[in-house]
């Protein structure tokens, strides 16, 4: 276990497999034999050239899971060799942000999108056969859960974080715009929380998939989504809208779908180029509207995400598009970036 292989983006539409040293395990760290890592929007966005603010060489991937094969002497007893785990964001636990639970805003850890590791790579090295992680960011997963499903820990945690900010309660009427991976995750989680959920989508494949997962989907090719939402909410509009796509048209629709007073809009998805939000401050003022931003996840969100996955309250099995070997990483990116695809899981064995 002295050598490892990992996927690297060296330029637009070029993914390679490199080889390097397995880092030594520190007293507060564990060595994980990584089994799978799913390609997320951030990953294939850079592969497509849509995120050129991110540097190269990018050894990305952060939706991985695997097995602990070595642990440092100070690692808590809860983590044992052989445990199935997935990984949260690193955090120090001591800075002012960490002290109040905002671990995603930790100021003391390296930023993998700005800081290079000792080998000169950027990124989380999720697409690596082995990696060393700080034990405080490692979360046990149900060993009965397939590795590629355990890899949804991070994206689901971002959903949990957003829903916490949105303050979703049972029986609220929630519209999710977009039935891609993150839209479906938002919808499934809001439904698990007891909300009455409606999804809007235009792609047949995504409509079929979302309906197969038990979601109420409006086909926007057949219905005006704003009018249909109003019909389904007795003319009142939704209590909350989750924007799981980043574009101006979706933003405009959200402003029309939300109820007249005390409505909430969660801007979950980023868009490149940046979409516009055509709303004036008077509208927000008089309608007592909330525009809520969300990004990333805190350690609380990761723990809630793990519970949802481990207990089967959010079932992500239908969100895995296909499995591709690490050696075929270029093909994996091609499939992941195809419009309408769900998660592509890279097999690291």
PDB file of N, CA and C in Angstrom, residues 135-185:
ATOM      1  N   UNK A 135      -9.565  11.850  11.006  1.00  0.00           N
ATOM      2  CA  UNK A 135     -10.620  10.988  11.529  1.00  0.00           C
ATOM      3  C   UNK A 135     -11.882  11.757  11.903  1.00  0.00           C
ATOM      4  N   UNK A 136     -11.733  13.044  12.248  1.00  0.00           N
ATOM      5  CA  UNK A 136     -12.937  13.790  12.644  1.00  0.00           C
ATOM      6  C   UNK A 136     -13.882  14.031  11.470  1.00  0.00           C
ATOM      7  N   UNK A 137     -13.390  13.829  10.243  1.00  0.00           N
ATOM      8  CA  UNK A 137     -14.230  14.028   9.059  1.00  0.00           C
ATOM      9  C   UNK A 137     -14.672  12.710   8.431  1.00  0.00           C
ATOM     10  N   UNK A 138     -14.463  11.601   9.142  1.00  0.00           N
ATOM     11  CA  UNK A 138     -14.812  10.281   8.618  1.00  0.00           C
ATOM     12  C   UNK A 138     -16.066   9.776   9.324  1.00  0.00           C
ATOM     13  N   UNK A 139     -17.031   9.307   8.556  1.00  0.00           N
ATOM     14  CA  UNK A 139     -18.329   8.905   9.101  1.00  0.00           C
ATOM     15  C   UNK A 139     -18.628   7.464   8.713  1.00  0.00           C
ATOM     16  N   UNK A 140     -19.014   6.677   9.709  1.00  0.00           N
ATOM     17  CA  UNK A 140     -19.330   5.268   9.465  1.00  0.00           C
ATOM     18  C   UNK A 140     -20.615   5.132   8.665  1.00  0.00           C
ATOM     19  N   UNK A 141     -20.595   4.194   7.739  1.00  0.00           N
ATOM     20  CA  UNK A 141     -21.762   3.918   6.916  1.00  0.00           C
ATOM     21  C   UNK A 141     -22.207   2.473   7.127  1.00  0.00           C
ATOM     22  N   UNK A 142     -23.466   2.226   6.854  1.00  0.00           N
ATOM     23  CA  UNK A 142     -24.031   0.889   6.978  1.00  0.00           C
ATOM     24  C   UNK A 142     -23.315  -0.048   6.006  1.00  0.00           C
ATOM     25  N   UNK A 143     -22.695  -1.130   6.500  1.00  0.00           N
ATOM     26  CA  UNK A 143     -21.973  -2.029   5.589  1.00  0.00           C
ATOM     27  C   UNK A 143     -22.872  -2.710   4.565  1.00  0.00           C
ATOM     28  N   UNK A 144     -24.186  -2.697   4.800  1.00  0.00           N
ATOM     29  CA  UNK A 144     -25.119  -3.279   3.830  1.00  0.00           C
ATOM     30  C   UNK A 144     -25.402  -2.321   2.674  1.00  0.00           C
ATOM     31  N   UNK A 145     -25.003  -1.056   2.840  1.00  0.00           N
ATOM     32  CA  UNK A 145     -25.237  -0.054   1.804  1.00  0.00           C
ATOM     33  C   UNK A 145     -24.142  -0.174   0.748  1.00  0.00           C
ATOM     34  N   UNK A 146     -24.494  -0.308  -0.530  1.00  0.00           N
ATOM     35  CA  UNK A 146     -23.459  -0.370  -1.567  1.00  0.00           C
ATOM     36  C   UNK A 146     -22.558   0.862  -1.503  1.00  0.00           C
ATOM     37  N   UNK A 147     -21.294   0.690  -1.848  1.00  0.00           N
ATOM     38  CA  UNK A 147     -20.343   1.803  -1.744  1.00  0.00           C
ATOM     39  C   UNK A 147     -20.766   3.000  -2.580  1.00  0.00           C
ATOM     40  N   UNK A 148     -21.297   2.740  -3.787  1.00  0.00           N
ATOM     41  CA  UNK A 148     -21.661   3.886  -4.623  1.00  0.00           C
ATOM     42  C   UNK A 148     -22.877   4.633  -4.082  1.00  0.00           C
ATOM     43  N   UNK A 149     -23.668   3.994  -3.232  1.00  0.00           N
ATOM     44  CA  UNK A 149     -24.762   4.692  -2.559  1.00  0.00           C
ATOM     45  C   UNK A 149     -24.251   5.425  -1.317  1.00  0.00           C
ATOM     46  N   UNK A 150     -23.306   4.824  -0.609  1.00  0.00           N
ATOM     47  CA  UNK A 150     -22.691   5.505   0.528  1.00  0.00           C
ATOM     48  C   UNK A 150     -21.994   6.785   0.079  1.00  0.00           C
ATOM     49  N   UNK A 151     -21.549   6.804  -1.191  1.00  0.00           N
ATOM     50  CA  UNK A 151     -20.898   7.986  -1.738  1.00  0.00           C
ATOM     51  C   UNK A 151     -21.818   9.188  -1.872  1.00  0.00           C
ATOM     52  N   UNK A 152     -23.121   8.992  -1.669  1.00  0.00           N
ATOM     53  CA  UNK A 152     -24.057  10.118  -1.691  1.00  0.00           C
ATOM     54  C   UNK A 152     -24.060  10.882  -0.371  1.00  0.00           C
ATOM     55  N   UNK A 153     -23.218  10.489   0.573  1.00  0.00           N
ATOM     56  CA  UNK A 153     -23.162  11.193   1.856  1.00  0.00           C
ATOM     57  C   UNK A 153     -22.980  12.692   1.665  1.00  0.00           C
ATOM     58  N   UNK A 154     -22.018  13.103   0.846  1.00  0.00           N
ATOM     59  CA  UNK A 154     -21.741  14.537   0.700  1.00  0.00           C
ATOM     60  C   UNK A 154     -22.850  15.281  -0.040  1.00  0.00           C
ATOM     61  N   UNK A 155     -23.299  14.841  -1.212  1.00  0.00           N
ATOM     62  CA  UNK A 155     -24.374  15.601  -1.862  1.00  0.00           C
ATOM     63  C   UNK A 155     -25.651  15.645  -1.028  1.00  0.00           C
ATOM     64  N   UNK A 156     -25.978  14.549  -0.354  1.00  0.00           N
ATOM     65  CA  UNK A 156     -27.165  14.564   0.487  1.00  0.00           C
ATOM     66  C   UNK A 156     -26.973  15.510   1.675  1.00  0.00           C
ATOM     67  N   UNK A 157     -25.751  15.581   2.194  1.00  0.00           N
ATOM     68  CA  UNK A 157     -25.480  16.515   3.295  1.00  0.00           C
ATOM     69  C   UNK A 157     -25.711  17.956   2.864  1.00  0.00           C
ATOM     70  N   UNK A 158     -25.363  18.294   1.622  1.00  0.00           N
ATOM     71  CA  UNK A 158     -25.612  19.658   1.148  1.00  0.00           C
ATOM     72  C   UNK A 158     -27.111  19.928   1.050  1.00  0.00           C
ATOM     73  N   UNK A 159     -27.868  18.899   0.696  1.00  0.00           N
ATOM     74  CA  UNK A 159     -29.322  19.024   0.669  1.00  0.00           C
ATOM     75  C   UNK A 159     -29.864  19.251   2.077  1.00  0.00           C
ATOM     76  N   UNK A 160     -29.385  18.461   3.023  1.00  0.00           N
ATOM     77  CA  UNK A 160     -29.814  18.606   4.419  1.00  0.00           C
ATOM     78  C   UNK A 160     -29.504  20.019   4.925  1.00  0.00           C
ATOM     79  N   UNK A 161     -28.310  20.519   4.592  1.00  0.00           N
ATOM     80  CA  UNK A 161     -27.948  21.863   5.004  1.00  0.00           C
ATOM     81  C   UNK A 161     -28.891  22.913   4.439  1.00  0.00           C
ATOM     82  N   UNK A 162     -29.251  22.754   3.173  1.00  0.00           N
ATOM     83  CA  UNK A 162     -30.173  23.689   2.552  1.00  0.00           C
ATOM     84  C   UNK A 162     -31.553  23.628   3.174  1.00  0.00           C
ATOM     85  N   UNK A 163     -32.031  22.411   3.447  1.00  0.00           N
ATOM     86  CA  UNK A 163     -33.356  22.271   4.042  1.00  0.00           C
ATOM     87  C   UNK A 163     -33.387  22.790   5.474  1.00  0.00           C
ATOM     88  N   UNK A 164     -32.277  22.682   6.174  1.00  0.00           N
ATOM     89  CA  UNK A 164     -32.220  23.290   7.515  1.00  0.00           C
ATOM     90  C   UNK A 164     -32.389  24.800   7.414  1.00  0.00           C
ATOM     91  N   UNK A 165     -31.718  25.406   6.441  1.00  0.00           N
ATOM     92  CA  UNK A 165     -31.845  26.850   6.256  1.00  0.00           C
ATOM     93  C   UNK A 165     -33.255  27.229   5.799  1.00  0.00           C
ATOM     94  N   UNK A 166     -33.869  26.336   5.027  1.00  0.00           N
ATOM     95  CA  UNK A 166     -35.224  26.584   4.528  1.00  0.00           C
ATOM     96  C   UNK A 166     -36.282  26.335   5.612  1.00  0.00           C
ATOM     97  N   UNK A 167     -35.894  25.597   6.640  1.00  0.00           N
ATOM     98  CA  UNK A 167     -36.784  25.309   7.779  1.00  0.00           C
ATOM     99  C   UNK A 167     -38.048  24.568   7.321  1.00  0.00           C
ATOM    100  N   UNK A 168     -37.829  23.512   6.575  1.00  0.00           N
ATOM    101  CA  UNK A 168     -38.927  22.694   6.082  1.00  0.00           C
ATOM    102  C   UNK A 168     -39.653  22.014   7.245  1.00  0.00           C
ATOM    103  N   UNK A 169     -40.977  22.051   7.217  1.00  0.00           N
ATOM    104  CA  UNK A 169     -41.770  21.353   8.221  1.00  0.00           C
ATOM    105  C   UNK A 169     -42.783  20.446   7.525  1.00  0.00           C
ATOM    106  N   UNK A 170     -43.336  19.512   8.283  1.00  0.00           N
ATOM    107  CA  UNK A 170     -44.316  18.577   7.744  1.00  0.00           C
ATOM    108  C   UNK A 170     -45.528  19.329   7.205  1.00  0.00           C
ATOM    109  N   UNK A 171     -46.026  18.829   6.084  1.00  0.00           N
ATOM    110  CA  UNK A 171     -47.226  19.333   5.418  1.00  0.00           C
ATOM    111  C   UNK A 171     -46.998  20.618   4.618  1.00  0.00           C
ATOM    112  N   UNK A 172     -45.804  21.181   4.662  1.00  0.00           N
ATOM    113  CA  UNK A 172     -45.536  22.332   3.800  1.00  0.00           C
ATOM    114  C   UNK A 172     -45.536  21.877   2.345  1.00  0.00           C
ATOM    115  N   UNK A 173     -45.952  22.784   1.462  1.00  0.00           N
ATOM    116  CA  UNK A 173     -45.981  22.477   0.032  1.00  0.00           C
ATOM    117  C   UNK A 173     -44.713  23.026  -0.599  1.00  0.00           C
ATOM    118  N   UNK A 174     -43.915  22.117  -1.130  1.00  0.00           N
ATOM    119  CA  UNK A 174     -42.585  22.455  -1.638  1.00  0.00           C
ATOM    120  C   UNK A 174     -42.493  22.084  -3.110  1.00  0.00           C
ATOM    121  N   UNK A 175     -41.997  23.002  -3.910  1.00  0.00           N
ATOM    122  CA  UNK A 175     -41.732  22.723  -5.319  1.00  0.00           C
ATOM    123  C   UNK A 175     -40.232  22.673  -5.542  1.00  0.00           C
ATOM    124  N   UNK A 176     -39.767  21.623  -6.187  1.00  0.00           N
ATOM    125  CA  UNK A 176     -38.365  21.509  -6.589  1.00  0.00           C
ATOM    126  C   UNK A 176     -38.301  21.694  -8.094  1.00  0.00           C
ATOM    127  N   UNK A 177     -37.581  22.698  -8.548  1.00  0.00           N
ATOM    128  CA  UNK A 177     -37.425  22.922  -9.988  1.00  0.00           C
ATOM    129  C   UNK A 177     -36.188  22.166 -10.455  1.00  0.00           C
ATOM    130  N   UNK A 178     -36.417  21.132 -11.264  1.00  0.00           N
ATOM    131  CA  UNK A 178     -35.326  20.329 -11.795  1.00  0.00           C
ATOM    132  C   UNK A 178     -35.273  18.956 -11.174  1.00  0.00           C
ATOM    133  N   UNK A 179     -35.235  17.907 -12.006  1.00  0.00           N
ATOM    134  CA  UNK A 179     -35.195  16.522 -11.529  1.00  0.00           C
ATOM    135  C   UNK A 179     -33.875  15.851 -11.868  1.00  0.00           C
ATOM    136  N   UNK A 180     -32.798  16.637 -11.859  1.00  0.00           N
ATOM    137  CA  UNK A 180     -31.474  16.037 -11.930  1.00  0.00           C
ATOM    138  C   UNK A 180     -31.143  15.377 -10.598  1.00  0.00           C
ATOM    139  N   UNK A 181     -29.906  14.935 -10.446  1.00  0.00           N
ATOM    140  CA  UNK A 181     -29.521  14.245  -9.216  1.00  0.00           C
ATOM    141  C   UNK A 181     -29.839  15.075  -7.988  1.00  0.00           C
ATOM    142  N   UNK A 182     -29.424  16.350  -7.983  1.00  0.00           N
ATOM    143  CA  UNK A 182     -29.615  17.173  -6.788  1.00  0.00           C
ATOM    144  C   UNK A 182     -31.077  17.569  -6.609  1.00  0.00           C
ATOM    145  N   UNK A 183     -31.811  17.735  -7.685  1.00  0.00           N
ATOM    146  CA  UNK A 183     -33.226  18.013  -7.563  1.00  0.00           C
ATOM    147  C   UNK A 183     -33.964  16.847  -6.934  1.00  0.00           C
ATOM    148  N   UNK A 184     -33.672  15.633  -7.401  1.00  0.00           N
ATOM    149  CA  UNK A 184     -34.310  14.444  -6.843  1.00  0.00           C
ATOM    150  C   UNK A 184     -33.917  14.266  -5.381  1.00  0.00           C
ATOM    151  N   UNK A 185     -32.647  14.481  -5.055  1.00  0.00           N
ATOM    152  CA  UNK A 185     -32.227  14.368  -3.656  1.00  0.00           C
ATOM    153  C   UNK A 185     -32.976  15.360  -2.775  1.00  0.00           C
TER     154      UNK A 185
END
